[in-house]
XYZ file of C-alpha atoms in Angstrom:
406
model
C 2.879 -4.753 -37.220
C 2.684 -5.632 -33.675
C 1.730 -3.040 -30.680
C 5.216 -3.880 -29.107
C 7.282 -3.012 -32.232
C 4.721 -0.305 -33.447
C 8.051 2.189 -34.386
C 4.988 5.264 -34.073
C 3.764 3.949 -30.800
C 7.757 3.922 -29.762
C 8.292 8.158 -30.395
C 5.052 9.488 -29.833
C 4.835 10.875 -26.303
C 1.882 12.379 -24.674
C 2.441 16.009 -23.422
C 3.405 16.461 -19.847
C -0.501 18.207 -19.202
C -1.142 20.409 -17.012
C -1.464 18.259 -14.235
C 2.165 16.978 -14.792
C 3.417 20.199 -14.532
C 1.694 20.998 -11.305
C 2.882 17.759 -9.613
C 6.546 18.671 -10.790
C 5.935 22.065 -9.328
C 4.606 20.599 -6.459
C 7.248 18.042 -6.029
C 10.211 20.721 -5.958
C 9.546 23.426 -3.968
C 7.254 21.461 -1.336
C 11.402 19.715 -0.805
C 12.782 22.627 -0.866
C 10.287 24.436 1.279
C 9.562 21.454 4.196
C 13.511 21.401 4.221
C 13.963 24.758 4.696
C 10.781 24.539 8.377
C 10.710 21.315 8.785
C 14.107 20.238 8.281
C 15.981 18.523 5.300
C 15.027 14.983 6.528
C 11.689 16.166 6.322
C 11.849 17.769 2.335
C 13.447 14.395 1.418
C 10.756 11.488 3.191
C 8.545 14.274 0.459
C 10.569 13.064 -2.722
C 11.147 9.759 -1.199
C 6.482 9.810 -1.296
C 7.231 11.046 -5.185
C 9.736 8.815 -5.963
C 6.935 5.738 -4.399
C 4.079 7.936 -5.814
C 5.914 7.094 -9.280
C 7.465 3.334 -9.082
C 4.027 2.248 -7.795
C 1.691 4.262 -11.317
C 3.733 2.462 -13.519
C 4.219 -0.766 -12.249
C 0.141 -0.873 -11.708
C 1.744 -1.867 -7.773
C -1.235 -3.356 -6.759
C -1.589 -5.577 -2.937
C -5.039 -6.163 -4.406
C -5.842 -6.674 -7.934
C -2.101 -9.026 -7.700
C -4.805 -11.297 -4.341
C -7.875 -10.652 -6.704
C -6.871 -12.646 -9.610
C -4.844 -15.340 -7.809
C -8.672 -15.785 -5.665
C -10.384 -15.340 -9.167
C -8.103 -17.015 -11.867
C -5.636 -19.050 -10.515
C -2.115 -16.344 -11.945
C 0.057 -15.941 -9.264
C 2.331 -14.045 -10.789
C 1.788 -10.435 -8.416
C 1.856 -12.750 -5.850
C 5.449 -14.383 -6.570
C 6.564 -10.520 -7.801
C 5.344 -9.069 -3.973
C 7.770 -12.705 -3.287
C 10.351 -11.137 -4.410
C 9.701 -7.361 -2.808
C 9.647 -8.971 0.952
C 12.682 -11.838 0.493
C 15.065 -8.057 -0.949
C 13.133 -5.929 2.028
C 14.041 -8.762 4.412
C 18.022 -9.500 3.512
C 18.490 -5.164 3.220
C 16.585 -4.697 6.491
C 17.960 -6.687 9.215
C 20.904 -6.817 9.385
C 20.607 -3.367 10.429
C 17.319 -4.494 12.346
C 19.538 -6.521 14.466
C 22.493 -4.626 14.914
C 19.694 -1.618 16.289
C 21.678 1.002 13.357
C 22.151 1.987 10.240
C 24.256 4.121 8.885
C 25.409 6.385 12.647
C 21.695 6.887 13.088
C 18.882 4.297 16.092
C 16.311 1.998 13.720
C 14.068 -0.244 15.067
C 11.083 -2.433 12.301
C 7.672 -1.845 12.487
C 6.761 -4.551 15.660
C 3.055 -4.783 16.844
C 1.396 -7.378 19.109
C -0.226 -10.286 17.146
C -3.522 -11.118 18.411
C -7.439 -10.582 17.713
C -7.801 -7.284 16.566
C -4.797 -7.489 13.866
C -6.938 -10.845 13.171
C -9.508 -9.111 12.886
C -8.706 -5.256 11.006
C -7.098 -7.309 8.897
C -10.320 -9.856 7.663
C -12.582 -5.980 8.157
C -9.370 -4.555 5.593
C -9.238 -7.140 3.142
C -13.249 -6.905 2.417
C -11.821 -2.995 2.469
C -10.159 -3.760 -0.249
C -11.596 -5.616 -2.667
C -14.782 -3.244 -2.393
C -12.831 0.101 -1.907
C -10.631 -1.151 -5.046
C -7.945 -1.166 -3.456
C -5.305 -1.750 -0.806
C -3.601 2.142 1.194
C -0.256 2.599 -1.223
C -3.368 1.273 -4.066
C -5.586 4.237 -2.391
C -3.296 6.999 -2.301
C -0.804 6.006 -5.799
C -4.505 5.703 -8.203
C -6.533 9.166 -6.220
C -3.772 10.503 -7.408
C -3.787 8.876 -11.310
C -7.314 9.743 -11.240
C -9.099 7.869 -10.587
C -11.933 9.527 -9.292
C -13.908 6.846 -7.908
C -10.896 6.312 -5.604
C -10.642 9.525 -4.491
C -14.235 8.659 -2.749
C -12.722 5.291 -0.831
C -9.669 8.055 0.660
C -12.261 10.081 1.629
C -14.229 6.659 3.744
C -10.417 5.701 4.230
C -9.937 8.530 6.378
C -13.034 8.610 7.702
C -12.925 4.294 8.825
C -9.194 5.722 10.113
C -10.313 7.524 13.153
C -14.014 6.248 13.952
C -10.664 2.987 15.071
C -8.651 5.854 17.290
C -12.269 6.327 18.647
C -12.458 2.439 20.740
C -8.977 1.328 19.993
C -8.326 0.608 23.904
C -10.264 -1.300 23.544
C -8.915 -4.111 21.279
C -5.512 -3.286 22.563
C -6.619 -4.971 25.491
C -7.560 -8.229 23.573
C -5.592 -11.231 24.287
C -2.433 -11.623 21.925
C 1.337 -12.540 21.451
C 3.728 -9.789 22.422
C 5.678 -8.154 19.817
C 7.985 -10.516 18.273
C 10.312 -11.415 15.306
C 11.913 -12.909 13.469
C 15.258 -11.251 13.870
C 15.113 -11.335 18.242
C 14.827 -15.011 17.480
C 16.651 -15.805 14.899
C 19.133 -13.072 14.331
C 19.525 -11.755 10.649
C 21.031 -14.611 9.735
C 18.750 -16.977 10.216
C 15.652 -14.549 10.156
C 16.940 -14.044 6.414
C 16.160 -17.730 6.398
C 13.492 -18.678 7.364
C 11.773 -15.378 5.401
C 12.934 -16.665 2.049
C 12.134 -20.016 3.241
C 8.117 -18.698 3.439
C 8.689 -16.938 0.114
C 9.395 -20.164 -1.235
C 7.302 -21.786 -0.033
C 3.990 -19.112 -1.149
C 5.013 -18.539 -4.593
C 6.056 -22.520 -5.669
C 2.723 -22.635 -4.264
C 1.231 -19.950 -7.005
C 2.970 -21.985 -9.308
C 1.364 -25.396 -9.442
C -1.620 -23.522 -8.581
C -1.842 -21.614 -12.492
C 0.271 -24.477 -14.076
C -3.356 -27.052 -12.377
C -5.687 -24.142 -13.717
C -4.235 -23.407 -16.419
C -1.130 -25.272 -17.782
C 2.131 -22.682 -18.216
C 1.958 -19.413 -15.688
C 1.526 -16.868 -16.509
C 4.039 -14.082 -19.029
C 4.374 -9.949 -18.534
C 2.969 -8.536 -21.498
C 5.249 -6.228 -24.169
C 4.886 -3.128 -23.250
C 5.093 -0.102 -26.248
C 7.763 1.973 -25.198
C 12.277 1.107 -24.647
C 15.040 2.070 -22.763
C 14.612 6.230 -21.170
C 11.023 6.418 -22.318
C 9.719 3.130 -21.106
C 11.954 4.163 -17.729
C 10.190 8.124 -17.646
C 6.370 7.037 -18.990
C 6.028 3.648 -18.236
C 4.857 0.472 -17.878
C 7.761 -0.612 -16.242
C 8.169 -4.600 -15.600
C 5.977 -5.506 -12.430
C 9.930 -6.738 -10.975
C 11.199 -3.146 -10.993
C 8.831 -1.747 -9.430
C 9.011 -4.266 -6.421
C 13.166 -3.689 -6.618
C 12.386 0.955 -6.177
C 9.734 -0.168 -3.935
C 11.859 -1.838 -1.302
C 14.982 0.778 -2.269
C 12.827 2.974 -1.626
C 11.321 1.240 2.200
C 15.054 1.140 2.945
C 16.169 4.665 1.929
C 13.017 5.459 4.322
C 14.434 2.802 7.499
C 18.163 4.677 7.187
C 15.859 8.377 6.648
C 13.078 7.787 10.563
C 15.199 5.187 11.617
C 11.617 2.835 10.771
C 9.783 1.752 7.518
C 7.485 2.223 5.226
C 3.753 3.267 6.888
C 0.662 5.231 4.964
C -2.331 4.792 7.613
C -1.761 6.336 10.858
C -1.747 9.123 8.585
C -5.156 8.823 7.425
C -6.207 8.928 10.884
C -4.709 12.085 11.716
C -6.928 14.604 9.160
C -9.315 12.861 10.480
C -8.914 13.488 13.911
C -8.089 17.195 12.583
C -10.952 17.716 10.422
C -13.421 16.255 13.520
C -11.720 18.742 15.468
C -12.280 21.902 12.918
C -15.829 20.643 12.817
C -16.470 20.979 17.105
C -15.780 17.353 17.177
C -12.635 16.803 20.399
C -10.826 13.445 19.125
C -8.938 13.725 22.712
C -10.847 12.640 25.503
C -9.865 8.889 23.356
C -7.111 6.665 24.507
C -5.504 7.049 21.377
C -4.584 10.096 21.049
C -3.271 10.671 24.647
C -0.190 8.863 24.565
C 2.942 11.364 23.936
C 3.002 10.620 20.648
C 0.007 10.449 19.408
C -1.084 14.063 21.277
C 1.690 15.433 19.618
C 0.991 14.326 16.076
C -2.275 15.935 16.319
C -1.308 19.514 17.965
C 1.617 19.923 15.591
C 1.532 20.370 11.343
C 0.721 18.169 8.718
C 3.675 18.872 7.569
C 5.210 17.633 10.659
C 4.966 14.585 10.918
C 5.882 12.438 8.412
C 4.034 10.264 7.490
C 1.962 12.335 6.226
C 3.972 13.525 4.256
C 5.558 10.813 2.920
C 1.495 10.125 2.083
C 1.107 13.790 0.198
C 4.381 12.979 -2.544
C 2.894 9.368 -3.114
C -0.505 11.482 -4.360
C 2.093 14.239 -6.618
C 4.548 11.325 -7.448
C 0.686 9.462 -9.466
C -0.202 12.592 -10.209
C 2.789 13.475 -12.173
C 3.492 9.971 -12.707
C 0.017 9.652 -14.466
C 0.743 12.095 -16.800
C 3.666 11.665 -17.995
C 2.232 8.145 -19.386
C -0.856 10.613 -21.081
C -3.570 9.103 -18.916
C -4.081 11.836 -15.988
C -8.340 11.678 -17.381
C -10.337 12.062 -14.459
C -14.633 10.953 -14.566
C -17.218 11.757 -12.301
C -19.555 9.939 -14.095
C -18.942 6.410 -11.416
C -22.287 4.137 -11.056
C -24.323 3.986 -7.907
C -23.091 0.248 -6.997
C -19.324 1.852 -7.766
C -19.683 4.589 -5.490
C -21.088 2.532 -2.107
C -18.956 -0.008 -2.289
C -16.109 2.639 -2.293
C -17.995 3.638 0.871
C -18.085 1.147 2.537
C -14.769 -0.439 1.025
C -13.136 2.857 3.029
C -14.406 2.312 6.235
C -12.956 -1.074 6.809
C -9.692 -0.009 4.705
C -9.291 2.745 7.344
C -11.367 0.835 9.937
C -9.027 -2.369 10.158
C -6.159 -0.963 9.514
C -6.726 1.152 12.601
C -7.295 -2.090 14.894
C -4.722 -3.968 13.452
C -1.663 -1.636 13.598
C -0.750 -0.885 10.306
C -2.438 -2.006 6.220
C -0.626 -4.095 3.325
C 2.180 -1.066 4.089
C 2.570 -0.969 7.842
C 1.730 -4.020 8.549
C 2.241 -6.297 6.020
C 4.659 -5.121 3.871
C 6.832 -3.334 6.499
C 6.134 -6.401 9.902
C 7.030 -8.217 6.989
C 9.989 -6.273 6.233
C 10.847 -6.184 10.096
C 9.635 -10.437 10.334
C 7.251 -9.582 12.546
C 5.103 -11.804 13.662
C 1.915 -9.890 14.094
C 2.851 -9.413 9.584
C 2.337 -12.307 9.006
C -0.185 -12.648 10.852
C -1.716 -9.841 8.900
C -1.714 -11.862 5.904
C -3.670 -14.306 6.700
C -6.526 -12.745 7.910
C -6.520 -10.201 5.297
C -6.019 -13.298 2.770
C -9.023 -14.890 4.034
C -11.181 -11.657 3.649
C -9.989 -10.921 0.260
C -11.236 -14.468 -0.347
C -14.620 -12.766 1.275
C -14.673 -9.764 -0.623
C -13.780 -11.698 -4.165
C -17.489 -13.090 -3.857
C -19.325 -9.826 -2.705
C -17.872 -8.051 -5.635
C -20.271 -9.458 -8.562
C -23.329 -7.647 -6.144
C -21.246 -4.516 -6.898
C -18.878 -4.305 -9.966
C -20.499 -5.713 -13.129
C -18.716 -9.009 -12.830
C -19.815 -12.683 -12.527
C -19.789 -14.344 -9.364
C -16.559 -16.035 -8.298
C -16.431 -19.833 -8.072
C -14.110 -20.996 -6.673
C -12.254 -23.946 -7.847
C -10.931 -26.996 -6.595
C -10.412 -28.985 -9.665
C -7.370 -29.837 -12.625
């Protein structure tokens, strides 16, 4: 009897367990308390973060692994699903970004300058993705899901983020193009058309590469669960994860007035940690802008991005418990720890100077039509190529030879 058709695996469900119950309590109480003390929107955003954590974990939606598999083995299913993710998002976002309002509220996209800082930062981030073992969203949901090594990556991600604020003003002063978006340049319909053509071209390229290397396209592995059990406990189809992430990003836009982001919170946490040990970050230009100065002075629970990040961690913990996979282990090889340290620092510093990460710059940036999002993707992919070549020095993997033949 095959695994996919085994009644025992379909009916036997893992218990929720203490971590799962704890995560569920945190999500419920956190939503209520944040809503009471900081307003209904803040409570709703914590819940949206929880839903993002569940979707990321159950769909195993990793930007890092998708890029690594394509670079190493020419398999492009993960990249094609990312193009579906972006296509859904631009169709949802562009009409409202063009009008400037959504449900009567002002909205704006994640549009930033495209220059040297983005190129260097995204390239660093790309290397960090492969050494650290995850991107920004990947680090949060795998750490929340019980991966102890990713807690090390997360800690140094935070350290790297605050280091990126030390001389952020210098990176901003380097040559760059002004903030530019496809929505501004072509309008909503034209911008959607241009975006879909780009996504289709990238997806087509992955098909050509995969068929050239393997002769056929990879199919998704069958799931041991069916129906509601699969939705509740996973694993989800990868496409379902993409749809969920796009819709939840749109919900974020409707509540906050701007798309989903992750890493600005890491810089904030790091700066508050620096204050605890006697370092004054308020002397750095980054923390002297009104918005950042206010965030540093206020509680982290008043910060939109922080609240959503906390929600992602709790949601991923709940999802991993539902899947029966929450089992942290601290038996981590030293070289793997070193990779997490280096990768985390590169991820944090790179995200700061590049105006975002795989979420804030790549997903939300491109969903906003931002030129800097496309530049980020190219530079980060190049960094991933280098990162993949470096992985064998830290992990037990074969050295990579990029194929150019049939």
